[in-house]
Amino acid sequence: MFKNIIFDFDGVIINSHNIQVKALTESYKAICGEGIPPYDDFFKFSGDSLKNIFSRLNLPLEMIPIYQRISRENIGLIKIHEGMIELLQKLNEKGYNCALCTGKDRIRTIEILKYFDLEKYFKIVVCSDDVINPKPHPESLLLSIKMLNASKDSTLMVGD
């Protein structure tokens, strides 16, 4: 029986697609000038750290702070997937240990959790900057299991 549930963040609990498009567009324009950012390729790597995504796409790493600032300034564009708050409430009421394992950096993750009053549902939060090898590498998931003081057999991962 599963007692521990580790959730991915973006695509599972939240939908930040609109904010990602805006942040990528504006940071690309600020650093690269004219042209069209590689949206499709960017979203193919969603879940990984920004540094890894930008590196894979040969985008200037100088875009990252601009991307993060625009994301934080537009946090209201993020949507919570329908039914997620109720699900997290029920799981907590029934005694499940819920954790969050995300490719987002810790600062933005905590800001989003606080903005939407979601932090109370998660016993632990593991972000891309908490590990050497962010998602899709298993290090984040294994750290989440360890921090929950759980076993792999008693843990379920919910991702997209």
mmCIF file of C-alpha atoms in Angstrom:
data_model
loop_
_atom_site.group_PDB
_atom_site.id
_atom_site.type_symbol
_atom_site.label_atom_id
_atom_site.label_comp_id
_atom_site.label_asym_id
_atom_site.label_seq_id
_atom_site.Cartn_x
_atom_site.Cartn_y
_atom_site.Cartn_z
ATOM 1 C CA MET A 1 0.000 0.000 0.000
ATOM 2 C CA PHE A 2 1.296 3.433 -0.904
ATOM 3 C CA LYS A 3 1.647 5.831 2.024
ATOM 4 C CA ASN A 4 3.827 8.391 0.273
ATOM 5 C CA ILE A 5 2.909 10.325 -2.852
ATOM 6 C CA ILE A 6 5.428 12.460 -4.695
ATOM 7 C CA PHE A 7 3.962 14.943 -7.142
ATOM 8 C CA ASP A 8 5.559 16.646 -10.086
ATOM 9 C CA PHE A 9 4.563 20.308 -10.076
ATOM 10 C CA ASP A 10 4.138 21.766 -13.535
ATOM 11 C CA GLY A 11 1.680 19.840 -15.670
ATOM 12 C CA VAL A 12 0.318 17.956 -12.661
ATOM 13 C CA ILE A 13 -0.598 20.486 -9.973
ATOM 14 C CA ILE A 14 -0.132 23.721 -11.893
ATOM 15 C CA ASN A 15 -0.265 24.861 -15.488
ATOM 16 C CA SER A 16 2.315 27.557 -16.109
ATOM 17 C CA HIS A 17 2.410 27.242 -19.896
ATOM 18 C CA ASN A 18 1.286 30.841 -20.499
ATOM 19 C CA ILE A 19 3.858 32.259 -18.104
ATOM 20 C CA GLN A 20 6.603 30.111 -19.663
ATOM 21 C CA VAL A 21 5.755 31.370 -23.145
ATOM 22 C CA LYS A 22 5.774 34.973 -21.923
ATOM 23 C CA ALA A 23 9.042 34.573 -19.995
ATOM 24 C CA LEU A 24 10.779 32.777 -22.875
ATOM 25 C CA THR A 25 9.579 35.335 -25.413
ATOM 26 C CA GLU A 26 10.622 38.366 -23.372
ATOM 27 C CA SER A 27 13.951 36.975 -22.157
ATOM 28 C CA TYR A 28 14.827 35.867 -25.712
ATOM 29 C CA LYS A 29 14.011 39.305 -27.084
ATOM 30 C CA ALA A 30 16.022 41.028 -24.322
ATOM 31 C CA ILE A 31 19.189 39.001 -24.933
ATOM 32 C CA CYS A 32 18.977 37.681 -28.506
ATOM 33 C CA GLY A 33 16.982 40.469 -30.112
ATOM 34 C CA GLU A 34 14.729 39.621 -32.993
ATOM 35 C CA GLY A 35 13.710 36.107 -33.949
ATOM 36 C CA ILE A 36 11.537 33.382 -32.561
ATOM 37 C CA PRO A 37 12.512 31.366 -29.501
ATOM 38 C CA PRO A 38 12.542 27.554 -29.905
ATOM 39 C CA TYR A 39 9.209 27.013 -28.108
ATOM 40 C CA ASP A 40 8.655 23.390 -29.152
ATOM 41 C CA ASP A 41 12.144 22.310 -28.139
ATOM 42 C CA PHE A 42 11.896 24.299 -24.896
ATOM 43 C CA PHE A 43 8.718 22.461 -23.878
ATOM 44 C CA LYS A 44 10.166 19.091 -24.904
ATOM 45 C CA PHE A 45 12.649 19.470 -22.051
ATOM 46 C CA SER A 46 10.109 20.785 -19.556
ATOM 47 C CA GLY A 47 10.778 19.441 -16.083
ATOM 48 C CA ASP A 48 14.539 19.770 -16.325
ATOM 49 C CA SER A 49 16.337 22.753 -14.768
ATOM 50 C CA LEU A 50 16.397 26.012 -16.710
ATOM 51 C CA LYS A 51 20.181 25.873 -16.892
ATOM 52 C CA ASN A 52 20.054 22.434 -18.503
ATOM 53 C CA ILE A 53 17.250 23.401 -20.889
ATOM 54 C CA PHE A 54 18.941 26.608 -22.007
ATOM 55 C CA SER A 55 22.267 24.784 -22.408
ATOM 56 C CA ARG A 56 20.718 22.003 -24.485
ATOM 57 C CA LEU A 57 19.086 24.585 -26.752
ATOM 58 C CA ASN A 58 22.266 26.676 -27.018
ATOM 59 C CA LEU A 59 20.420 29.671 -25.586
ATOM 60 C CA PRO A 60 22.455 32.263 -23.681
ATOM 61 C CA LEU A 61 22.435 31.544 -19.959
ATOM 62 C CA GLU A 62 22.081 35.310 -19.432
ATOM 63 C CA MET A 63 18.420 34.788 -20.344
ATOM 64 C CA ILE A 64 17.760 32.793 -17.176
ATOM 65 C CA PRO A 65 17.598 35.645 -14.618
ATOM 66 C CA ILE A 66 15.345 37.603 -16.970
ATOM 67 C CA TYR A 67 13.167 34.520 -17.512
ATOM 68 C CA GLN A 68 12.903 33.989 -13.746
ATOM 69 C CA ARG A 69 12.091 37.655 -13.050
ATOM 70 C CA ILE A 70 9.339 37.697 -15.677
ATOM 71 C CA SER A 71 7.957 34.436 -14.273
ATOM 72 C CA ARG A 72 7.844 35.879 -10.753
ATOM 73 C CA GLU A 73 6.280 39.149 -11.906
ATOM 74 C CA ASN A 74 3.513 37.255 -13.708
ATOM 75 C CA ILE A 75 2.770 34.561 -11.136
ATOM 76 C CA GLY A 76 -0.953 35.296 -11.477
ATOM 77 C CA LEU A 77 -0.943 33.717 -14.945
ATOM 78 C CA ILE A 78 -0.383 30.296 -13.365
ATOM 79 C CA LYS A 79 -3.459 28.099 -13.042
ATOM 80 C CA ILE A 80 -4.068 25.273 -10.575
ATOM 81 C CA HIS A 81 -5.382 22.171 -12.312
ATOM 82 C CA GLU A 82 -9.020 21.561 -11.515
ATOM 83 C CA GLY A 83 -9.562 19.333 -8.484
ATOM 84 C CA MET A 84 -5.941 19.390 -7.300
ATOM 85 C CA ILE A 85 -6.539 21.403 -4.132
ATOM 86 C CA GLU A 86 -9.376 19.094 -3.118
ATOM 87 C CA LEU A 87 -7.250 16.024 -3.866
ATOM 88 C CA LEU A 88 -4.330 17.314 -1.806
ATOM 89 C CA GLN A 89 -6.696 18.154 1.081
ATOM 90 C CA LYS A 90 -8.181 14.641 1.059
ATOM 91 C CA LEU A 91 -4.800 12.937 0.834
ATOM 92 C CA ASN A 92 -3.546 14.964 3.806
ATOM 93 C CA GLU A 93 -6.729 14.253 5.785
ATOM 94 C CA LYS A 94 -6.268 10.519 5.156
ATOM 95 C CA GLY A 95 -2.684 10.636 6.411
ATOM 96 C CA TYR A 96 -0.734 10.330 3.179
ATOM 97 C CA ASN A 97 2.717 11.904 3.115
ATOM 98 C CA CYS A 98 2.752 14.208 0.112
ATOM 99 C CA ALA A 99 5.925 15.611 -1.400
ATOM 100 C CA LEU A 100 6.714 17.843 -4.345
ATOM 101 C CA CYS A 101 9.529 17.032 -6.783
ATOM 102 C CA THR A 102 10.036 19.669 -9.453
ATOM 103 C CA GLY A 103 12.448 20.886 -12.074
ATOM 104 C CA LYS A 104 11.735 24.472 -11.044
ATOM 105 C CA ASP A 105 14.220 26.303 -8.864
ATOM 106 C CA ARG A 106 13.467 26.601 -5.140
ATOM 107 C CA ILE A 107 12.824 30.360 -5.050
ATOM 108 C CA ARG A 108 10.124 30.268 -7.740
ATOM 109 C CA THR A 109 8.648 27.020 -6.410
ATOM 110 C CA ILE A 110 8.218 28.384 -2.884
ATOM 111 C CA GLU A 111 6.798 31.662 -4.227
ATOM 112 C CA ILE A 112 4.199 29.749 -6.237
ATOM 113 C CA LEU A 113 3.331 27.443 -3.329
ATOM 114 C CA LYS A 114 2.845 30.443 -1.013
ATOM 115 C CA TYR A 115 0.953 32.488 -3.592
ATOM 116 C CA PHE A 116 -1.609 29.698 -4.001
ATOM 117 C CA ASP A 117 -1.469 28.569 -0.327
ATOM 118 C CA LEU A 118 -0.290 25.091 -1.349
ATOM 119 C CA GLU A 119 2.817 24.702 0.842
ATOM 120 C CA LYS A 120 0.771 23.255 3.712
ATOM 121 C CA TYR A 121 0.030 20.112 1.687
ATOM 122 C CA PHE A 122 3.642 19.003 1.209
ATOM 123 C CA LYS A 123 5.896 17.538 3.880
ATOM 124 C CA ILE A 124 8.932 18.098 1.691
ATOM 125 C CA VAL A 125 9.805 19.929 -1.517
ATOM 126 C CA VAL A 126 12.737 18.983 -3.759
ATOM 127 C CA CYS A 127 13.702 21.412 -6.520
ATOM 128 C CA SER A 128 16.213 21.379 -9.363
ATOM 129 C CA ASP A 129 18.748 23.367 -7.366
ATOM 130 C CA ASP A 130 18.623 20.885 -4.463
ATOM 131 C CA VAL A 131 20.408 18.208 -6.496
ATOM 132 C CA ILE A 132 23.393 17.868 -8.783
ATOM 133 C CA ASN A 133 21.372 16.062 -11.479
ATOM 134 C CA PRO A 134 17.835 17.497 -11.826
ATOM 135 C CA LYS A 135 14.927 15.702 -13.439
ATOM 136 C CA PRO A 136 14.568 13.622 -15.516
ATOM 137 C CA HIS A 137 17.554 12.077 -13.697
ATOM 138 C CA PRO A 138 16.220 10.025 -10.724
ATOM 139 C CA GLU A 139 18.303 11.914 -8.127
ATOM 140 C CA SER A 140 15.430 14.301 -7.244
ATOM 141 C CA LEU A 141 12.980 11.455 -6.805
ATOM 142 C CA LEU A 142 15.406 9.395 -4.714
ATOM 143 C CA LEU A 143 16.128 12.422 -2.512
ATOM 144 C CA SER A 144 12.384 12.954 -2.054
ATOM 145 C CA ILE A 145 11.943 9.345 -0.927
ATOM 146 C CA LYS A 146 14.883 9.669 1.459
ATOM 147 C CA MET A 147 13.599 12.943 2.928
ATOM 148 C CA LEU A 148 10.182 11.346 3.477
ATOM 149 C CA ASN A 149 11.985 8.554 5.335
ATOM 150 C CA ALA A 150 10.111 6.215 3.013
ATOM 151 C CA SER A 151 10.816 3.175 0.903
ATOM 152 C CA LYS A 152 10.439 2.907 -2.863
ATOM 153 C CA ASP A 153 7.783 0.222 -2.353
ATOM 154 C CA SER A 154 5.593 2.520 -0.283
ATOM 155 C CA THR A 155 5.937 5.521 -2.604
ATOM 156 C CA LEU A 156 4.006 6.568 -5.694
ATOM 157 C CA MET A 157 5.205 9.223 -8.140
ATOM 158 C CA VAL A 158 2.558 11.267 -9.971
ATOM 159 C CA GLY A 159 3.937 12.984 -13.053
ATOM 160 C CA ASP A 160 3.009 13.984 -16.557
#
